[in-house]
Amino acid sequence: MAQAALAIRNLSKAYAPGQFVLRDLSLEVAPRGVTAIIGPSGSGKSTLIRCINRLVEPTAGAILFEGRDLTRLKGAELRRARARIGMVFQEYNLVERLTVMENVLTGRLAYVSPLKAWLRRFPPEDIERAFRLLDEVGLSGYERQRADSLSGGQRQRVGIARAIMQQPRLLLADEPTSSLDPKTSVEIMTLLRDLAAGHAIPVLVNMHDVELARRFADRIVGLAGGAIVFDGPPHALSDARLAGIYGGESWLH
Amino acid sequence: MPSAPGSAAARAWNRFTPAERLARFAVYLAVVAAVVVSAATVEFIPEFVYDAPEQMRDLLVRMWPVDFAHYPRGVHAALVETLHIASLGTLLAVALAVPVGLLAARNVTPVPALNYLAKLVLVSSRSVNSLVWALLFIAVFGPGALAGTLAIAFRSIGFVGKLFAEACEEAHPGTIEALAAVGAPWASILTHGYWPQVKPAFWAIVLLRWDINVRESAVLGLVGAGGIGVALNTAINLFQWNRVAVVLLAIFAVVIAAEILVTQLRKRLI
Amino acid sequence: MLPPNFEHWDAILKGLKESLEIAVLASFFGILIALPVGLLAARNLMPAWVSWSARALIAAARAFHPVIVAILFVKAIGFGAIAGIMALVVASVGFIGKLFAEAVEEISLKQLEGVRATGASFAGVIAFGVLPQVLPRFIGFSTYQFDSNVRNSTMVGVVGAGGIGAPLFVAFQRFEYDVVCAIILAIIAVVFLAEVISARVQRIFGA
């Protein structure tokens, strides 16, 4: 890869000394397309995603993004880097008592002074863009609804709009469909893929649904025991490979 | 609410609807007006305030050294009396508040007239400050701990009764309906249906009020209703600041001890 | 004691007005101080040394009954409404600060994480992640404290800290019980009014 959007070098993470969740993991993410991380529960998928924007502190290794090592950033520099990385959560993580519009505008908090944010004095172009994004995610007219009045699928649409609102150079998604029913899951993944492609943002998503990963990802990374055991296009993910990731074969049939 | 998609040009957005904004603006305006008017008319003597830090220091200097020798002679008995006032007052209040609270709970007593009457009793009890209750009872019974105990009790009825009634109203109707369906008498429905459900809330309310009453009973003596407030008042009137200090320390210790005790008991009981 | 003697109604009105002024100013400054103190005392947002200092301040403010605090301020600042205001500011910081800190400690951390991941500054996280979750409760505590300040502002006069308490205590010491009765009735009316206003304000702010 000539110019990766993200390069992870020898990343390790141990929550308790000696108990590694991620071991010496290296991965590069292309500047376009959807990369899906699959793997059994506890394989470190979520930890990997959260290490990138430092919601979880890595133990060792480097994460290169826009020419800087994210693991070394502090304070304002870290916040500036986070502002360039959008994130979509499994349980949406919207602020429940705020309206849809306020939740989407949260994506601009890094660029607005706290006082103006508190008074909801966002620049008109931000508000205009938030309206357009709400149209794009199919929530036109919902701007005044409170987040806690929405269904799961609608909330995740707001979550995606909030992440894109940041105008990020990378989009992380931590099990974005695990709290949703199968039909809504497909709708959300379609939206995520198309929106990211439209805004030219590479996506790194972890998911436990292999079929969904095959259907939407351009590249699949299989994680087991904190290390990469598969890396390739969806069609290369054979049953034998799957058995290698998840262990055993009986669940396949 | 929905706006047509595509009408993209410069859509405005505000957090609140115009009516909400108006109501909030009215409240802000009222607050600002109240503060400005109060600040403009309240009696304010700048010299006193400039002087305050020095006066404070002077007060602390005079409190030192704390006259601990005074504690066994003039403070201990008053402190014990304060605890008695608080505890007896709370007991009396609970005894009176439980029947009133039961009458106020709409699901226990489905008679609106009785609910209303009971709520009136509770509201009147709460809207009179315990110092005012103390003044009233001193007028009737003369100065002393009796007036203090009754003052604490009458102020607490409203508090305990209101919260107890609310706890009863939150009781799950399932068990109660089941008991009523098998023809259980009214008393059994209370003891077997309601009591197990409201018991944790009941003890929490009683402990909370006792904690408050320990603080409140410490000031009743200022108007002559017994307890450690009398010792405080005497020491202040005689300008014996090192004795004031020991009284304040005693109150502080009891308040902290009461809070710790209540926290521990609450963990055990609830 | 009965019938109440309203002969000195102008004095009663003056005393009540001063009591209300004490309550309004004490609530205003008390709430203003309690908001940051309560945030600083929340153990889930602040480093331990900050939250423990703030907690110590809150505990000290809560230790004594407002009337006792008023005595100390009367000795330090002299007789009058300012001492009463200071005493009730202390009480307000203690009460609201404690409950508000507890409310902040109960917020959902997921919602906070969502805001933090956007790269928002600490103040931004407070404004968008924390306050929306706790503001309704803060307004509830504040209006309750305003009620409480109105009640206590009628009593700090007993120790010389301004308001209706002074004429009440004087009448009581002179055994003018009909005047005492009139003043108490006036106090109850004001306390009632304050409760009605607080309930209305809470509804407007969705608390």
XYZ file of C-alpha atoms in Angstrom:
730
model
C 0.000 0.000 0.000
C 1.433 3.335 -1.012
C -0.242 5.707 1.385
C -2.278 3.981 4.098
C -4.956 6.003 5.917
C -3.953 4.241 9.093
C -0.969 2.083 9.984
C -0.884 0.042 13.165
C 2.625 -1.174 14.109
C 3.273 -3.885 16.685
C 0.300 -2.892 18.853
C -0.101 -4.660 22.197
C -2.635 -4.201 24.920
C -2.827 -5.876 28.329
C -5.559 -4.823 30.793
C -3.715 -6.674 33.560
C 0.066 -7.140 33.527
C 1.017 -10.124 31.359
C -2.529 -10.831 30.144
C -2.409 -9.644 26.565
C -5.633 -8.963 24.685
C -3.724 -7.736 21.629
C -0.242 -9.091 20.818
C 2.192 -7.366 18.527
C -0.508 -6.628 15.969
C 0.251 -4.779 12.736
C -2.341 -3.634 10.199
C -2.627 -1.046 7.458
C -5.942 0.428 6.333
C -6.298 1.677 2.751
C -7.589 5.207 2.172
C -10.820 3.809 0.712
C -13.297 1.034 1.310
C -14.630 -0.989 4.195
C -12.316 -3.160 6.281
C -14.186 -5.560 8.555
C -12.615 -7.170 11.603
C -14.193 -10.461 12.608
C -13.379 -12.868 15.369
C -14.823 -14.637 18.394
C -15.897 -12.767 21.523
C -12.868 -11.725 23.528
C -10.542 -11.838 20.527
C -9.713 -8.152 21.014
C -11.816 -6.637 18.197
C -13.320 -3.951 20.350
C -10.058 -3.236 22.131
C -8.304 -2.779 18.778
C -10.886 -0.246 17.570
C -10.810 1.648 20.864
C -7.026 1.787 20.985
C -7.046 3.753 17.735
C -8.865 6.795 19.143
C -7.436 6.099 22.593
C -10.715 5.398 24.394
C -8.531 2.512 25.541
C -4.839 3.163 26.253
C -2.519 0.853 24.259
C 0.292 -0.836 26.200
C 2.890 -0.823 23.422
C 3.244 -0.152 19.704
C 2.535 2.719 17.334
C -0.554 3.881 15.461
C 0.272 6.165 12.553
C -2.488 8.480 11.333
C -1.947 11.564 9.159
C 1.776 11.411 9.812
C 1.556 11.277 13.616
C 1.784 8.507 16.177
C -1.577 8.531 17.953
C -0.204 6.617 20.923
C 2.070 9.553 21.817
C -0.514 12.354 21.653
C -1.741 14.169 24.715
C -4.319 16.818 25.633
C -5.266 19.191 22.838
C -3.297 17.221 20.215
C -5.142 14.041 21.108
C -8.478 15.854 20.889
C -7.542 17.273 17.477
C -6.704 13.756 16.276
C -9.967 12.365 17.690
C -11.849 15.081 15.835
C -10.415 13.630 12.578
C -11.632 10.110 13.466
C -15.367 9.433 13.525
C -16.770 6.655 15.680
C -20.026 4.698 15.577
C -20.897 2.677 18.687
C -22.756 -0.561 19.315
C -25.194 1.124 21.687
C -25.207 4.372 19.700
C -23.900 6.428 22.686
C -26.113 9.390 21.836
C -26.867 11.931 24.528
C -30.381 10.764 25.284
C -31.878 14.030 26.492
C -30.589 16.074 23.568
C -32.408 16.459 20.270
C -31.333 14.733 17.075
C -29.907 18.000 15.765
C -27.884 18.597 18.923
C -26.496 15.081 18.745
C -25.419 15.584 15.138
C -23.866 18.968 16.001
C -21.864 17.195 18.732
C -19.637 16.201 15.795
C -18.525 19.836 15.540
C -17.743 20.353 19.241
C -14.010 20.187 18.564
C -14.279 23.278 16.363
C -16.671 25.448 18.396
C -15.919 27.273 21.642
C -17.592 25.707 24.696
C -19.609 28.848 25.395
C -20.983 28.992 21.845
C -21.685 25.267 22.008
C -23.564 25.734 25.277
C -25.646 28.532 23.734
C -26.115 26.324 20.625
C -24.592 29.074 18.473
C -23.105 26.838 15.805
C -21.949 28.380 12.505
C -24.800 28.423 9.956
C -22.787 26.231 7.550
C -22.535 23.551 10.284
C -26.291 23.626 10.802
C -26.853 23.526 7.046
C -24.547 20.524 6.736
C -26.253 18.805 9.666
C -29.598 19.205 7.901
C -28.134 17.736 4.688
C -26.672 14.804 6.627
C -30.022 14.156 8.302
C -31.534 14.062 4.795
C -28.810 11.629 3.699
C -29.394 9.234 6.611
C -33.142 9.407 6.059
C -34.115 11.418 9.124
C -35.446 14.579 7.462
C -37.812 16.331 9.812
C -36.575 14.549 12.907
C -34.221 17.342 14.035
C -36.376 18.363 17.010
C -37.051 14.841 18.329
C -35.184 13.824 21.429
C -32.741 10.947 20.961
C -34.504 8.838 23.610
C -37.717 8.923 21.546
C -36.101 7.154 18.561
C -35.970 3.467 17.600
C -32.638 1.599 17.583
C -32.184 1.917 13.824
C -33.001 5.615 13.906
C -30.543 6.172 16.745
C -27.768 4.480 14.799
C -28.561 6.723 11.827
C -28.054 9.703 14.119
C -24.829 8.089 15.367
C -23.560 7.783 11.790
C -24.580 11.370 10.989
C -22.712 12.556 14.109
C -19.551 10.724 13.029
C -19.681 12.015 9.417
C -20.406 15.512 10.774
C -16.835 15.513 12.108
C -15.597 15.400 8.468
C -13.290 12.604 9.572
C -10.441 11.029 7.609
C -11.233 7.640 9.149
C -14.447 6.098 10.419
C -14.370 3.507 13.200
C -17.420 1.388 13.941
C -17.590 -0.859 16.995
C -20.228 -3.567 16.387
C -22.602 -1.006 14.826
C -25.365 -3.544 14.160
C -25.150 -5.843 17.181
C -28.084 -4.176 18.946
C -30.285 -4.209 15.823
C -32.587 -6.707 14.112
C -31.357 -8.389 10.865
C -33.283 -6.157 8.466
C -32.249 -2.941 10.181
C -28.669 -4.253 10.365
C -28.525 -4.520 6.579
C -30.008 -1.045 6.173
C -27.493 0.458 8.605
C -24.529 -1.306 6.943
C -25.704 -0.150 3.506
C -25.963 3.397 4.791
C -22.567 3.237 6.479
C -20.839 1.881 3.359
C -22.507 4.243 0.887
C -22.159 7.340 3.023
C -18.493 6.634 3.738
C -17.849 6.018 0.032
C -19.710 9.207 -0.906
C -17.588 11.260 1.513
C -14.419 9.288 0.602
C -13.812 8.059 4.153
C -12.200 4.667 4.843
C -14.132 2.522 7.334
C -12.749 0.125 9.924
C -15.616 -1.856 11.390
C -15.661 -4.804 13.721
C -18.587 -7.190 13.616
C -19.522 -10.612 14.830
C -21.889 -11.371 11.932
C -19.701 -13.095 9.309
C -22.350 -12.997 6.576
C -22.818 -9.258 7.028
C -19.052 -8.783 6.900
C -18.810 -10.822 3.659
C -21.596 -8.812 2.107
C -20.359 -5.311 2.937
C -16.594 -5.441 3.390
C -13.940 -5.010 0.708
C -11.425 -6.678 2.991
C -11.813 -8.956 5.982
C -9.371 -9.269 8.862
C -9.798 -12.284 11.139
C -8.687 -11.896 14.723
C -8.091 -14.741 17.176
C -6.333 -14.534 20.528
C -5.282 -10.960 19.914
C -3.457 -11.637 16.643
C -4.373 -11.504 12.961
C -5.017 -14.997 11.581
C -6.679 -14.028 8.281
C -6.403 -11.021 5.999
C -7.922 -10.986 2.571
C -10.933 -10.253 0.318
C -14.349 -11.709 1.305
C -14.259 -14.454 -1.364
C -11.029 -15.811 0.102
C -12.760 -16.429 3.422
C -13.394 -20.169 3.070
C -14.969 -22.423 5.680
C -11.536 -23.742 6.522
C -10.336 -20.185 7.120
C -13.385 -19.478 9.291
C -12.700 -22.581 11.336
C -9.197 -21.218 11.820
C -10.567 -17.963 13.176
C -13.354 -19.258 15.396
C -12.032 -22.741 16.139
C -13.926 -25.987 15.507
C -16.176 -26.682 12.517
C -19.438 -28.038 13.854
C -21.020 -24.530 14.140
C -20.609 -24.055 10.363
C -23.134 -26.725 9.488
C -42.884 18.862 11.979
C -41.324 17.263 8.878
C -39.828 19.721 6.429
C -39.727 18.753 2.794
C -36.364 17.213 1.928
C -34.573 19.193 -0.717
C -35.641 22.578 0.633
C -32.002 22.792 1.533
C -31.349 26.514 1.396
C -30.452 27.974 4.823
C -32.718 26.086 7.175
C -32.796 27.681 10.591
C -32.628 25.646 13.758
C -33.273 26.603 17.362
C -33.147 24.387 20.396
C -36.623 25.376 21.582
C -39.941 26.234 20.015
C -40.956 29.909 20.234
C -43.386 29.170 23.103
C -40.666 27.341 25.074
C -38.236 30.176 24.414
C -40.790 32.701 25.619
C -41.458 30.797 28.857
C -37.740 30.405 29.552
C -37.064 34.028 28.719
C -39.834 35.039 31.140
C -38.212 32.976 33.907
C -34.733 34.420 33.193
C -36.202 37.918 33.167
C -38.033 37.299 36.448
C -34.857 35.919 38.070
C -32.741 38.867 36.905
C -35.424 41.334 38.001
C -35.761 39.671 41.426
C -31.988 39.649 41.957
C -31.541 43.256 40.816
C -34.438 44.571 42.898
C -33.283 42.605 45.957
C -29.677 43.704 45.593
C -30.750 47.334 45.174
C -33.021 47.477 48.203
C -31.408 45.109 50.679
C -29.676 46.881 53.535
C -25.993 46.863 52.730
C -23.336 48.507 54.857
C -20.037 48.288 52.929
C -17.887 49.105 55.965
C -19.191 45.990 57.702
C -18.296 43.783 54.757
C -14.808 45.253 54.194
C -14.253 44.599 57.839
C -15.472 41.007 57.673
C -12.191 39.114 57.159
C -10.601 40.915 60.089
C -13.658 40.303 62.267
C -13.646 36.640 61.289
C -10.010 36.320 62.258
C -10.725 38.111 65.510
C -13.573 35.667 66.196
C -11.337 32.664 65.595
C -8.557 34.137 67.744
C -11.011 34.619 70.592
C -12.244 31.054 70.240
C -8.704 29.830 70.829
C -7.847 28.066 73.096
C -11.009 25.943 73.082
C -12.318 25.627 76.643
C -12.569 21.840 76.760
C -12.832 21.958 80.546
C -16.262 23.472 80.056
C -17.533 20.368 78.236
C -18.268 18.080 81.247
C -19.740 20.961 83.248
C -21.911 22.832 80.786
C -22.129 21.027 77.451
C -22.423 17.280 77.890
C -25.851 17.247 79.567
C -27.221 19.685 76.992
C -25.834 17.560 74.181
C -27.550 14.451 75.543
C -30.771 16.460 75.905
C -30.477 17.489 72.239
C -30.196 13.853 71.178
C -33.220 12.998 73.316
C -35.222 15.817 71.755
C -34.275 14.648 68.262
C -34.980 10.951 68.929
C -38.202 11.353 70.930
C -39.419 13.988 68.486
C -38.777 11.628 65.574
C -40.549 8.729 67.339
C -43.581 10.869 68.115
C -43.623 12.198 64.571
C -43.526 8.660 63.121
C -46.362 7.544 65.409
C -48.508 10.432 64.198
C -47.328 10.466 60.590
C -48.036 6.807 59.764
C -51.842 7.027 60.218
C -51.964 10.390 58.461
C -49.763 9.047 55.663
C -52.012 6.001 55.231
C -55.003 8.326 54.974
C -53.165 10.444 52.402
C -52.192 7.505 50.155
C -54.850 7.231 47.463
C -54.480 3.492 46.978
C -54.660 2.643 50.705
C -57.556 4.992 51.436
C -59.681 5.356 48.310
C -61.699 8.229 49.776
C -60.749 11.552 48.096
C -62.127 13.681 50.957
C -59.922 11.881 53.502
C -56.873 12.084 51.176
C -57.385 15.807 50.844
C -57.789 16.318 54.584
C -54.674 14.275 55.377
C -52.650 16.170 52.781
C -53.772 19.460 54.309
C -52.474 18.285 57.700
C -49.141 17.289 56.148
C -48.726 20.544 54.237
C -49.466 22.713 57.286
C -46.964 20.744 59.333
C -44.244 21.308 56.753
C -44.849 24.967 56.072
C -44.172 25.986 59.676
C -40.465 26.110 60.542
C -39.377 24.091 63.566
C -38.264 27.296 65.308
C -41.782 28.672 64.864
C -43.281 25.450 66.182
C -40.910 25.826 69.144
C -42.136 29.365 69.794
C -45.738 28.147 69.731
C -45.102 25.293 72.151
C -43.062 27.512 74.471
C -46.058 29.833 74.596
C -48.204 26.870 75.658
C -45.891 24.746 77.846
C -43.180 27.209 78.797
C -39.480 26.949 77.882
C -37.721 23.578 77.985
C -37.166 20.271 76.281
C -40.886 19.403 76.091
C -41.525 22.339 73.768
C -38.466 21.325 71.742
C -39.566 17.711 71.399
C -43.059 18.704 70.302
C -41.629 21.240 67.854
C -39.423 18.565 66.246
C -42.333 16.133 66.160
C -44.812 18.536 64.586
C -42.344 19.752 61.978
C -41.461 16.140 61.068
C -45.023 14.832 60.643
C -45.369 16.556 57.291
C -42.007 15.310 56.023
C -42.393 11.694 57.155
C -46.103 11.526 56.266
C -45.639 12.890 52.743
C -42.782 10.531 51.844
C -44.509 7.570 53.524
C -47.706 8.226 51.563
C -45.706 8.405 48.328
C -43.992 5.107 49.149
C -47.407 3.492 49.748
C -48.704 4.830 46.437
C -45.752 3.248 44.638
C -46.518 -0.188 46.136
C -47.145 -2.859 43.520
C -50.893 -3.625 43.362
C -50.388 -7.322 42.507
C -49.877 -8.701 46.023
C -52.540 -6.411 47.439
C -55.122 -7.507 44.871
C -54.239 -11.141 45.566
C -54.847 -10.664 49.297
C -58.095 -8.776 48.686
C -59.229 -11.547 46.303
C -58.969 -14.210 49.023
C -61.019 -12.001 51.335
C -58.247 -10.922 53.715
C -59.343 -8.307 56.234
C -58.156 -4.729 55.890
C -55.570 -5.047 58.664
C -53.966 -8.120 57.051
C -53.779 -6.368 53.691
C -51.845 -3.580 55.431
C -49.469 -5.857 57.320
C -48.957 -8.490 54.620
C -49.574 -6.518 51.428
C -48.245 -3.022 51.953
C -45.771 -3.311 54.838
C -43.263 -5.694 53.207
C -43.185 -3.420 50.150
C -42.832 -0.077 51.927
C -40.576 -1.293 54.734
C -37.235 -0.279 53.130
C -38.590 3.155 52.187
C -40.069 3.556 55.665
C -36.751 2.971 57.438
C -34.925 5.177 54.970
C -37.375 8.018 55.639
C -37.179 7.618 59.437
C -33.364 7.588 59.415
C -33.173 10.578 57.075
C -35.523 12.584 59.275
C -33.694 11.638 62.449
C -30.455 12.854 60.852
C -32.126 16.169 59.950
C -33.654 16.439 63.435
C -30.274 16.103 65.135
C -29.189 19.240 63.243
C -32.469 21.053 63.858
C -32.698 20.282 67.568
C -29.303 21.920 68.060
C -30.772 25.358 67.272
C -34.047 25.099 69.199
C -32.293 26.220 72.378
C -31.708 29.652 70.809
C -35.383 30.413 71.457
C -35.438 28.506 74.756
C -36.688 25.093 73.717
C -33.944 23.090 75.419
C -30.872 21.242 74.229
C -27.396 22.395 73.325
C -28.701 25.581 71.719
C -29.269 26.943 75.238
C -25.604 26.408 76.091
C -24.633 28.065 72.797
C -26.905 31.025 73.427
C -25.592 31.551 76.957
C -21.971 31.418 75.877
C -22.606 33.876 73.027
C -24.513 36.309 75.234
C -21.653 36.275 77.743
C -19.059 36.658 74.923
C -17.297 33.495 76.152
C -15.941 32.597 72.743
C -13.737 29.714 73.868
C -16.890 28.124 75.270
C -18.772 28.849 72.035
C -15.977 26.966 70.287
C -16.391 23.859 72.432
C -20.182 23.896 71.894
C -19.721 24.208 68.119
C -17.201 21.370 68.131
C -19.629 19.216 70.123
C -22.445 19.910 67.649
C -20.112 19.195 64.737
C -19.018 15.871 66.262
C -22.613 14.765 66.927
C -23.787 15.729 63.433
C -20.935 13.790 61.817
C -21.500 10.807 64.132
C -25.226 10.830 63.315
C -24.496 10.902 59.591
C -22.075 7.965 59.853
C -24.545 6.007 62.006
C -27.378 6.622 59.546
C -25.218 5.567 56.582
C -24.222 2.338 58.346
C -27.774 1.536 59.502
C -29.122 2.191 56.027
C -26.681 -0.338 54.565
C -27.859 -2.955 57.096
C -31.589 -2.284 56.868
C -32.131 -1.627 53.204
C -53.183 34.355 70.607
C -56.393 34.692 68.604
C -57.532 36.722 66.792
C -54.288 37.636 64.949
C -53.328 41.254 65.303
C -52.445 42.800 61.935
C -52.201 46.324 63.352
C -48.479 46.531 62.476
C -49.003 45.242 58.956
C -46.539 47.705 57.496
C -43.776 46.351 59.747
C -44.762 42.793 58.863
C -44.667 43.639 55.162
C -41.256 45.269 55.512
C -39.899 42.240 57.344
C -41.323 39.822 54.786
C -39.862 41.884 51.952
C -36.438 41.728 53.536
C -36.783 37.979 54.111
C -37.630 37.470 50.435
C -34.685 39.615 49.380
C -32.426 37.483 51.559
C -33.858 34.291 50.051
C -33.572 35.532 46.440
C -29.975 36.728 46.739
C -28.862 33.731 48.789
C -30.424 31.321 46.286
C -28.911 33.142 43.312
C -25.352 33.166 44.627
C -25.718 29.785 46.304
C -26.845 28.102 43.070
C -24.112 29.903 41.107
C -21.438 28.547 43.461
C -23.006 25.096 43.919
C -22.917 24.251 40.185
C -19.101 24.254 39.827
C -18.543 22.910 43.360
C -20.900 19.994 42.675
C -19.122 19.212 39.372
C -15.732 19.357 41.091
C -16.969 16.974 43.795
C -18.033 14.278 41.295
C -15.545 11.429 41.610
C -16.191 10.100 38.094
C -15.074 13.340 36.390
C -12.362 14.769 38.609
C -9.020 13.586 39.962
C -9.231 12.400 43.548
C -7.560 15.410 45.171
C -10.026 17.808 43.480
C -13.130 15.825 44.354
C -12.045 15.295 47.943
C -11.345 19.005 48.469
C -14.738 19.872 47.021
C -16.363 17.200 49.201
C -14.696 18.594 52.306
C -16.020 22.056 51.427
C -19.540 20.662 50.974
C -19.352 18.719 54.260
C -18.222 21.846 56.116
C -21.068 23.869 54.573
C -23.583 21.230 55.674
C -22.307 20.675 59.195
C -24.225 23.465 60.943
C -27.837 24.554 60.808
C -28.185 27.824 58.811
C -29.279 29.656 61.959
C -26.024 28.740 63.712
C -24.034 29.827 60.660
C -26.049 33.056 60.769
C -24.913 33.660 64.369
C -21.284 33.449 63.283
C -21.837 35.790 60.339
C -23.693 38.261 62.547
C -20.663 38.343 64.824
C -18.309 38.762 61.865
C -20.251 41.188 59.653
C -22.667 42.735 62.114
C -26.438 42.701 62.355
C -28.472 42.803 59.168
C -29.505 41.074 55.985
C -25.976 40.490 54.633
C -25.247 38.042 57.459
C -28.482 36.196 56.669
C -27.621 36.070 52.957
C -24.143 34.689 53.664
C -25.542 32.038 56.017
C -28.075 30.851 53.445
C -25.485 30.886 50.640
C -23.445 28.461 52.740
C -26.496 26.252 53.319
C -27.375 26.283 49.595
C -23.865 25.303 48.512
C -23.908 22.439 51.008
C -27.283 21.034 50.033
C -27.244 21.492 46.237
C -23.543 20.654 46.011
C -23.998 17.285 47.708
C -27.064 16.158 45.744
C -25.715 17.497 42.454
C -22.399 15.677 42.895
C -24.321 12.453 43.540
C -26.432 13.038 40.415
C -23.302 13.601 38.304
C -21.807 10.384 39.638
C -24.852 8.475 38.345
C -24.670 9.652 34.713
C -24.333 7.247 31.796
C -20.679 6.944 30.781
C -21.643 5.631 27.337
C -23.191 8.969 26.441
C -20.037 10.668 27.709
C -17.832 8.400 25.600
C -19.853 9.294 22.517
C -19.113 12.984 23.042
C -15.477 12.416 24.013
C -14.811 10.410 20.857
C -15.643 13.457 18.708
C -12.561 15.207 20.048
C -14.565 17.656 22.172
C -12.657 19.599 24.835
C -13.317 18.964 28.523
C -15.665 21.956 28.647
C -17.407 20.660 25.535
C -17.868 17.244 27.137
C -19.348 18.930 30.222
C -21.683 21.100 28.133
C -22.920 18.349 25.777
C -22.289 15.110 27.640
C -22.731 15.845 31.347
C -25.070 18.815 31.798
C -27.891 17.566 29.531
C -28.011 14.438 31.691
C -28.123 16.208 35.062
C -29.543 19.698 34.471
C -33.190 18.765 35.137
C -32.189 17.351 38.515
C -30.028 20.374 39.249
C -33.018 22.616 38.592
C -35.100 20.388 40.881
C -32.576 20.692 43.711
C -32.265 24.444 43.138
C -35.980 25.162 43.289
C -36.262 22.980 46.388
C -33.407 24.940 47.957
C -35.134 28.214 47.054
C -38.182 27.003 49.025
C -35.937 26.031 51.863
C -34.162 29.421 51.764
C -37.502 31.223 51.922
C -38.406 29.248 55.059
C -35.042 29.844 56.694
C -34.883 33.517 55.689
C -37.888 34.067 57.940
C -35.914 32.562 60.834
C -32.398 34.034 60.619
C -33.836 37.258 62.057
C -34.140 35.502 65.413
C -30.362 35.805 65.737
C -30.189 39.266 64.167
C -29.496 38.353 60.550
C -32.347 40.367 59.014
C -35.875 39.650 57.819
C -39.213 38.962 59.476
C -37.625 36.803 62.201
C -36.583 39.838 64.250
C -40.051 41.388 64.736
C -41.415 37.872 65.317
C -38.976 37.168 68.116
C -39.433 40.636 69.650
C -43.213 40.217 69.723
C -42.757 36.777 71.229
C -40.498 38.071 73.999
C -43.036 40.789 74.796
C -45.792 38.139 75.030
C -47.696 39.864 72.194
C -49.020 36.521 70.981
C -51.686 38.034 68.743
C -48.912 39.783 66.788
C -46.890 36.547 66.756
C -49.906 34.790 65.270
C -50.303 37.444 62.581
C -46.632 37.194 61.609
C -46.741 33.383 61.481
C -49.803 33.481 59.229
C -47.975 35.926 56.947
C -44.921 33.638 56.858
C -47.034 30.602 55.962
C -48.634 32.566 53.120
C -45.217 33.505 51.713
C -43.831 29.965 52.054
C -46.877 28.640 50.206
C -46.436 31.173 47.426
C -42.772 30.226 47.055
C -43.708 26.550 46.687
C -46.236 27.332 43.961
C -43.683 29.426 42.036
C -40.999 26.714 42.352
C -43.357 24.054 41.026
C -44.185 26.246 38.027
C -40.516 26.934 37.232
C -39.701 23.216 37.445
C -42.396 22.447 34.900
C -41.086 25.034 32.438
C -37.608 23.513 32.592
C -38.874 19.937 32.327
C -37.479 18.863 35.673
